[in-house]
């Protein structure tokens, strides 16, 4: 119920509090609110990257979830720059791997980057490993726009096409069959 204005990032996935469930209603609420504010904030060029942290209160749960950051080097400054730019994604464990890109006309952009489309069609692609029988969903400023299953071994590639006119950004969520999130990304912004 509180605005995200004034914050640098938004923690949408927190570690466990009182149960052994890595994903709970509080996280679902934070993610939904972040989705609503992201659509408005990208239009005014003032969006906040999502983070996941294991500020946990249950023994043995450190690292569930964790944020994967794309950084130029292994230094505090480079990691913070990657976080500020939204060049990160969140996973429930190191067993889950996600690659998320947009491409058109031989050009490619990744999570947290701006992709100039020149008015043309863009293909976004999610490659996922470690979520057996899960689903990948693509989300834009219009909400959830595409959903596809992952195979039984949990490794698969899902593609979807859009334009900057139809989608100001695209991000993904990867969920288990029970609906709990296994991974989610910050957006690729389409201009």
PDB file of C-alpha atoms in Angstrom:
ATOM      1  CA  UNK A   1       0.000   0.000   0.000  1.00  0.00           C
ATOM      2  CA  UNK A   2       3.049   2.298   0.095  1.00  0.00           C
ATOM      3  CA  UNK A   3       4.699   3.973  -2.872  1.00  0.00           C
ATOM      4  CA  UNK A   4       8.117   2.793  -4.058  1.00  0.00           C
ATOM      5  CA  UNK A   5       9.136   6.388  -4.792  1.00  0.00           C
ATOM      6  CA  UNK A   6      12.379   7.373  -3.098  1.00  0.00           C
ATOM      7  CA  UNK A   7      13.788   3.848  -3.143  1.00  0.00           C
ATOM      8  CA  UNK A   8      16.611   2.630  -5.382  1.00  0.00           C
ATOM      9  CA  UNK A   9      15.414  -0.988  -5.676  1.00  0.00           C
ATOM     10  CA  UNK A  10      12.365  -3.002  -4.610  1.00  0.00           C
ATOM     11  CA  UNK A  11      12.691  -6.260  -2.711  1.00  0.00           C
ATOM     12  CA  UNK A  12       9.966  -8.432  -4.227  1.00  0.00           C
ATOM     13  CA  UNK A  13      11.165 -11.752  -2.846  1.00  0.00           C
ATOM     14  CA  UNK A  14      12.222 -12.131   0.762  1.00  0.00           C
ATOM     15  CA  UNK A  15      13.468 -15.244   2.499  1.00  0.00           C
ATOM     16  CA  UNK A  16      11.382 -17.414   4.744  1.00  0.00           C
ATOM     17  CA  UNK A  17       9.795 -16.062   7.889  1.00  0.00           C
ATOM     18  CA  UNK A  18       7.968 -18.787   9.750  1.00  0.00           C
ATOM     19  CA  UNK A  19       7.505 -21.696   7.391  1.00  0.00           C
ATOM     20  CA  UNK A  20       9.487 -23.858   5.012  1.00  0.00           C
ATOM     21  CA  UNK A  21       7.846 -22.308   1.928  1.00  0.00           C
ATOM     22  CA  UNK A  22      10.308 -20.302  -0.215  1.00  0.00           C
ATOM     23  CA  UNK A  23       7.456 -18.388  -1.878  1.00  0.00           C
ATOM     24  CA  UNK A  24       4.567 -16.910   0.105  1.00  0.00           C
ATOM     25  CA  UNK A  25       1.642 -14.472  -0.077  1.00  0.00           C
ATOM     26  CA  UNK A  26       3.779 -11.499   1.000  1.00  0.00           C
ATOM     27  CA  UNK A  27       6.117 -12.094  -1.924  1.00  0.00           C
ATOM     28  CA  UNK A  28       3.184 -12.477  -4.314  1.00  0.00           C
ATOM     29  CA  UNK A  29       1.753  -9.152  -3.113  1.00  0.00           C
ATOM     30  CA  UNK A  30       5.103  -7.356  -3.439  1.00  0.00           C
ATOM     31  CA  UNK A  31       5.598  -8.728  -6.962  1.00  0.00           C
ATOM     32  CA  UNK A  32       2.084  -7.686  -8.035  1.00  0.00           C
ATOM     33  CA  UNK A  33       2.536  -4.140  -6.712  1.00  0.00           C
ATOM     34  CA  UNK A  34       5.945  -3.899  -8.335  1.00  0.00           C
ATOM     35  CA  UNK A  35       4.380  -4.964 -11.652  1.00  0.00           C
ATOM     36  CA  UNK A  36       1.797  -2.201 -11.434  1.00  0.00           C
ATOM     37  CA  UNK A  37       4.353   0.480 -10.546  1.00  0.00           C
ATOM     38  CA  UNK A  38       6.869  -0.758 -13.142  1.00  0.00           C
ATOM     39  CA  UNK A  39       4.479  -0.057 -16.001  1.00  0.00           C
ATOM     40  CA  UNK A  40       3.930   3.527 -14.837  1.00  0.00           C
ATOM     41  CA  UNK A  41       7.570   4.149 -13.907  1.00  0.00           C
ATOM     42  CA  UNK A  42       9.079   2.972 -17.203  1.00  0.00           C
ATOM     43  CA  UNK A  43       6.915   5.471 -19.075  1.00  0.00           C
ATOM     44  CA  UNK A  44       8.560   8.290 -17.066  1.00  0.00           C
ATOM     45  CA  UNK A  45      12.046   6.675 -17.182  1.00  0.00           C
ATOM     46  CA  UNK A  46      12.169   6.140 -13.422  1.00  0.00           C
ATOM     47  CA  UNK A  47      11.885   2.408 -12.712  1.00  0.00           C
ATOM     48  CA  UNK A  48      13.342   0.515  -9.777  1.00  0.00           C
ATOM     49  CA  UNK A  49      15.024  -2.866 -10.235  1.00  0.00           C
ATOM     50  CA  UNK A  50      13.646  -5.879  -8.361  1.00  0.00           C
ATOM     51  CA  UNK A  51      15.779  -7.711  -5.813  1.00  0.00           C
ATOM     52  CA  UNK A  52      15.508 -10.950  -3.899  1.00  0.00           C
ATOM     53  CA  UNK A  53      17.234 -11.529  -0.589  1.00  0.00           C
ATOM     54  CA  UNK A  54      17.473 -14.265   1.976  1.00  0.00           C
ATOM     55  CA  UNK A  55      16.811 -12.140   5.044  1.00  0.00           C
ATOM     56  CA  UNK A  56      15.466 -15.294   6.569  1.00  0.00           C
ATOM     57  CA  UNK A  57      14.237 -16.175  10.016  1.00  0.00           C
ATOM     58  CA  UNK A  58      14.282 -19.940   9.560  1.00  0.00           C
ATOM     59  CA  UNK A  59      17.477 -21.925  10.124  1.00  0.00           C
ATOM     60  CA  UNK A  60      19.218 -23.275   7.020  1.00  0.00           C
ATOM     61  CA  UNK A  61      17.571 -21.004   4.455  1.00  0.00           C
ATOM     62  CA  UNK A  62      20.336 -18.481   3.672  1.00  0.00           C
ATOM     63  CA  UNK A  63      20.549 -17.981  -0.098  1.00  0.00           C
ATOM     64  CA  UNK A  64      16.870 -18.718  -0.810  1.00  0.00           C
ATOM     65  CA  UNK A  65      16.259 -16.584  -2.804  1.00  0.00           C
ATOM     66  CA  UNK A  66      19.280 -14.833  -4.237  1.00  0.00           C
ATOM     67  CA  UNK A  67      19.874 -12.149  -6.840  1.00  0.00           C
ATOM     68  CA  UNK A  68      22.130 -12.891  -9.822  1.00  0.00           C
ATOM     69  CA  UNK A  69      23.871  -9.717 -11.039  1.00  0.00           C
ATOM     70  CA  UNK A  70      25.529  -9.136 -14.414  1.00  0.00           C
ATOM     71  CA  UNK A  71      28.613  -7.055 -13.574  1.00  0.00           C
ATOM     72  CA  UNK A  72      31.615  -5.917 -15.617  1.00  0.00           C
ATOM     73  CA  UNK A  73      33.971  -7.313 -12.983  1.00  0.00           C
ATOM     74  CA  UNK A  74      33.945  -8.817  -9.509  1.00  0.00           C
ATOM     75  CA  UNK A  75      34.088  -5.619  -7.456  1.00  0.00           C
ATOM     76  CA  UNK A  76      31.704  -3.817  -5.144  1.00  0.00           C
ATOM     77  CA  UNK A  77      31.400  -0.895  -7.554  1.00  0.00           C
ATOM     78  CA  UNK A  78      30.660  -3.095 -10.578  1.00  0.00           C
ATOM     79  CA  UNK A  79      28.090  -5.190  -8.700  1.00  0.00           C
ATOM     80  CA  UNK A  80      26.305  -2.081  -7.409  1.00  0.00           C
ATOM     81  CA  UNK A  81      26.315  -0.615 -10.935  1.00  0.00           C
ATOM     82  CA  UNK A  82      24.724  -3.842 -12.238  1.00  0.00           C
ATOM     83  CA  UNK A  83      22.059  -3.703  -9.518  1.00  0.00           C
ATOM     84  CA  UNK A  84      21.278  -0.018 -10.189  1.00  0.00           C
ATOM     85  CA  UNK A  85      20.920  -0.733 -13.910  1.00  0.00           C
ATOM     86  CA  UNK A  86      18.574  -3.655 -13.265  1.00  0.00           C
ATOM     87  CA  UNK A  87      21.035  -6.064 -14.851  1.00  0.00           C
ATOM     88  CA  UNK A  88      19.895  -8.828 -12.532  1.00  0.00           C
ATOM     89  CA  UNK A  89      17.403 -11.615 -11.968  1.00  0.00           C
ATOM     90  CA  UNK A  90      16.236 -13.563  -8.944  1.00  0.00           C
ATOM     91  CA  UNK A  91      16.302 -17.338  -8.396  1.00  0.00           C
ATOM     92  CA  UNK A  92      15.146 -19.654  -5.657  1.00  0.00           C
ATOM     93  CA  UNK A  93      18.479 -21.511  -5.733  1.00  0.00           C
ATOM     94  CA  UNK A  94      21.657 -22.075  -7.719  1.00  0.00           C
ATOM     95  CA  UNK A  95      19.889 -25.041  -9.369  1.00  0.00           C
ATOM     96  CA  UNK A  96      17.831 -22.592 -11.459  1.00  0.00           C
ATOM     97  CA  UNK A  97      19.408 -20.823 -14.425  1.00  0.00           C
ATOM     98  CA  UNK A  98      17.779 -18.227 -16.683  1.00  0.00           C
ATOM     99  CA  UNK A  99      18.945 -16.462 -19.818  1.00  0.00           C
ATOM    100  CA  UNK A 100      16.635 -13.720 -21.113  1.00  0.00           C
ATOM    101  CA  UNK A 101      17.323 -11.680 -24.255  1.00  0.00           C
ATOM    102  CA  UNK A 102      15.585  -9.604 -26.918  1.00  0.00           C
ATOM    103  CA  UNK A 103      16.845  -9.626 -30.479  1.00  0.00           C
ATOM    104  CA  UNK A 104      16.090  -8.162 -33.897  1.00  0.00           C
ATOM    105  CA  UNK A 105      18.122  -7.372 -36.998  1.00  0.00           C
ATOM    106  CA  UNK A 106      21.269  -8.992 -35.577  1.00  0.00           C
ATOM    107  CA  UNK A 107      21.174  -6.888 -32.402  1.00  0.00           C
ATOM    108  CA  UNK A 108      20.695  -8.259 -28.883  1.00  0.00           C
ATOM    109  CA  UNK A 109      19.819  -6.791 -25.474  1.00  0.00           C
ATOM    110  CA  UNK A 110      19.671  -8.454 -22.088  1.00  0.00           C
ATOM    111  CA  UNK A 111      18.011  -7.938 -18.735  1.00  0.00           C
ATOM    112  CA  UNK A 112      17.990  -4.305 -17.589  1.00  0.00           C
ATOM    113  CA  UNK A 113      19.010  -2.972 -20.984  1.00  0.00           C
ATOM    114  CA  UNK A 114      17.212  -0.702 -23.441  1.00  0.00           C
ATOM    115  CA  UNK A 115      16.574  -2.109 -26.873  1.00  0.00           C
ATOM    116  CA  UNK A 116      15.844   0.263 -29.735  1.00  0.00           C
ATOM    117  CA  UNK A 117      13.476  -1.547 -32.070  1.00  0.00           C
ATOM    118  CA  UNK A 118      13.347   0.971 -34.960  1.00  0.00           C
ATOM    119  CA  UNK A 119       9.613   0.221 -35.035  1.00  0.00           C
ATOM    120  CA  UNK A 120      10.107  -3.411 -35.981  1.00  0.00           C
ATOM    121  CA  UNK A 121       9.273  -6.795 -34.547  1.00  0.00           C
ATOM    122  CA  UNK A 122      11.370  -8.044 -31.617  1.00  0.00           C
ATOM    123  CA  UNK A 123      11.721 -11.629 -30.473  1.00  0.00           C
ATOM    124  CA  UNK A 124      12.248 -12.169 -26.756  1.00  0.00           C
ATOM    125  CA  UNK A 125      13.690 -15.479 -25.669  1.00  0.00           C
ATOM    126  CA  UNK A 126      13.880 -17.144 -22.268  1.00  0.00           C
ATOM    127  CA  UNK A 127      16.152 -20.152 -21.780  1.00  0.00           C
ATOM    128  CA  UNK A 128      15.502 -21.877 -18.457  1.00  0.00           C
ATOM    129  CA  UNK A 129      17.124 -24.785 -16.640  1.00  0.00           C
ATOM    130  CA  UNK A 130      16.200 -26.394 -13.328  1.00  0.00           C
ATOM    131  CA  UNK A 131      12.397 -26.042 -13.148  1.00  0.00           C
ATOM    132  CA  UNK A 132      10.838 -29.390 -14.148  1.00  0.00           C
ATOM    133  CA  UNK A 133       7.290 -29.108 -15.535  1.00  0.00           C
ATOM    134  CA  UNK A 134       7.327 -25.382 -14.775  1.00  0.00           C
ATOM    135  CA  UNK A 135       5.960 -22.526 -16.833  1.00  0.00           C
ATOM    136  CA  UNK A 136       7.503 -19.387 -18.265  1.00  0.00           C
ATOM    137  CA  UNK A 137       5.330 -16.291 -18.521  1.00  0.00           C
ATOM    138  CA  UNK A 138       6.132 -13.051 -20.312  1.00  0.00           C
ATOM    139  CA  UNK A 139       4.897  -9.812 -18.710  1.00  0.00           C
ATOM    140  CA  UNK A 140       4.659  -6.323 -20.216  1.00  0.00           C
ATOM    141  CA  UNK A 141       2.978  -3.050 -19.320  1.00  0.00           C
ATOM    142  CA  UNK A 142      -0.231  -4.849 -20.399  1.00  0.00           C
ATOM    143  CA  UNK A 143       0.237  -7.612 -17.804  1.00  0.00           C
ATOM    144  CA  UNK A 144       0.854 -11.299 -18.521  1.00  0.00           C
ATOM    145  CA  UNK A 145       0.868 -11.666 -22.315  1.00  0.00           C
ATOM    146  CA  UNK A 146       2.274 -15.137 -23.014  1.00  0.00           C
ATOM    147  CA  UNK A 147       2.733 -18.387 -21.118  1.00  0.00           C
ATOM    148  CA  UNK A 148       4.428 -21.640 -22.123  1.00  0.00           C
ATOM    149  CA  UNK A 149       5.294 -24.902 -20.351  1.00  0.00           C
ATOM    150  CA  UNK A 150       8.757 -26.262 -19.666  1.00  0.00           C
ATOM    151  CA  UNK A 151       9.454 -29.946 -20.312  1.00  0.00           C
ATOM    152  CA  UNK A 152       9.757 -32.585 -17.601  1.00  0.00           C
ATOM    153  CA  UNK A 153      13.529 -32.200 -17.340  1.00  0.00           C
ATOM    154  CA  UNK A 154      13.107 -28.467 -16.603  1.00  0.00           C
ATOM    155  CA  UNK A 155      15.295 -27.211 -19.441  1.00  0.00           C
ATOM    156  CA  UNK A 156      13.708 -25.356 -22.332  1.00  0.00           C
ATOM    157  CA  UNK A 157      13.554 -22.258 -24.495  1.00  0.00           C
ATOM    158  CA  UNK A 158      10.434 -20.123 -24.872  1.00  0.00           C
ATOM    159  CA  UNK A 159      10.075 -17.355 -27.473  1.00  0.00           C
ATOM    160  CA  UNK A 160       7.536 -14.595 -27.993  1.00  0.00           C
ATOM    161  CA  UNK A 161       7.315 -11.683 -30.425  1.00  0.00           C
ATOM    162  CA  UNK A 162       6.285  -8.074 -29.831  1.00  0.00           C
ATOM    163  CA  UNK A 163       7.014  -4.470 -30.786  1.00  0.00           C
ATOM    164  CA  UNK A 164       7.848  -1.353 -28.767  1.00  0.00           C
ATOM    165  CA  UNK A 165       4.449   0.002 -29.744  1.00  0.00           C
ATOM    166  CA  UNK A 166       2.759  -2.982 -28.073  1.00  0.00           C
ATOM    167  CA  UNK A 167       5.170  -3.451 -25.143  1.00  0.00           C
ATOM    168  CA  UNK A 168       7.170  -0.794 -23.295  1.00  0.00           C
ATOM    169  CA  UNK A 169       9.095  -3.601 -21.592  1.00  0.00           C
ATOM    170  CA  UNK A 170       9.176  -7.377 -21.239  1.00  0.00           C
ATOM    171  CA  UNK A 171      10.134  -9.401 -18.170  1.00  0.00           C
ATOM    172  CA  UNK A 172       9.653 -13.062 -17.289  1.00  0.00           C
ATOM    173  CA  UNK A 173       8.522 -15.193 -14.381  1.00  0.00           C
ATOM    174  CA  UNK A 174       9.294 -18.888 -14.087  1.00  0.00           C
ATOM    175  CA  UNK A 175       6.919 -20.822 -11.841  1.00  0.00           C
ATOM    176  CA  UNK A 176       6.649 -24.346 -10.485  1.00  0.00           C
ATOM    177  CA  UNK A 177       3.455 -26.339 -11.162  1.00  0.00           C
ATOM    178  CA  UNK A 178       2.161 -25.279  -7.707  1.00  0.00           C
ATOM    179  CA  UNK A 179       2.424 -21.594  -8.714  1.00  0.00           C
ATOM    180  CA  UNK A 180       5.444 -20.747  -6.573  1.00  0.00           C
ATOM    181  CA  UNK A 181       8.058 -18.615  -8.314  1.00  0.00           C
ATOM    182  CA  UNK A 182      11.356 -20.296  -9.221  1.00  0.00           C
ATOM    183  CA  UNK A 183      12.874 -17.233 -10.928  1.00  0.00           C
ATOM    184  CA  UNK A 184      11.991 -13.809 -12.239  1.00  0.00           C
ATOM    185  CA  UNK A 185      13.820 -11.119 -14.159  1.00  0.00           C
ATOM    186  CA  UNK A 186      14.032  -7.388 -14.352  1.00  0.00           C
ATOM    187  CA  UNK A 187      12.725  -6.018 -17.655  1.00  0.00           C
ATOM    188  CA  UNK A 188      14.235  -5.457 -21.041  1.00  0.00           C
ATOM    189  CA  UNK A 189      12.983  -2.006 -22.022  1.00  0.00           C
ATOM    190  CA  UNK A 190      11.794  -1.583 -25.624  1.00  0.00           C
ATOM    191  CA  UNK A 191      12.028   1.831 -27.308  1.00  0.00           C
TER     192      UNK A 191
END
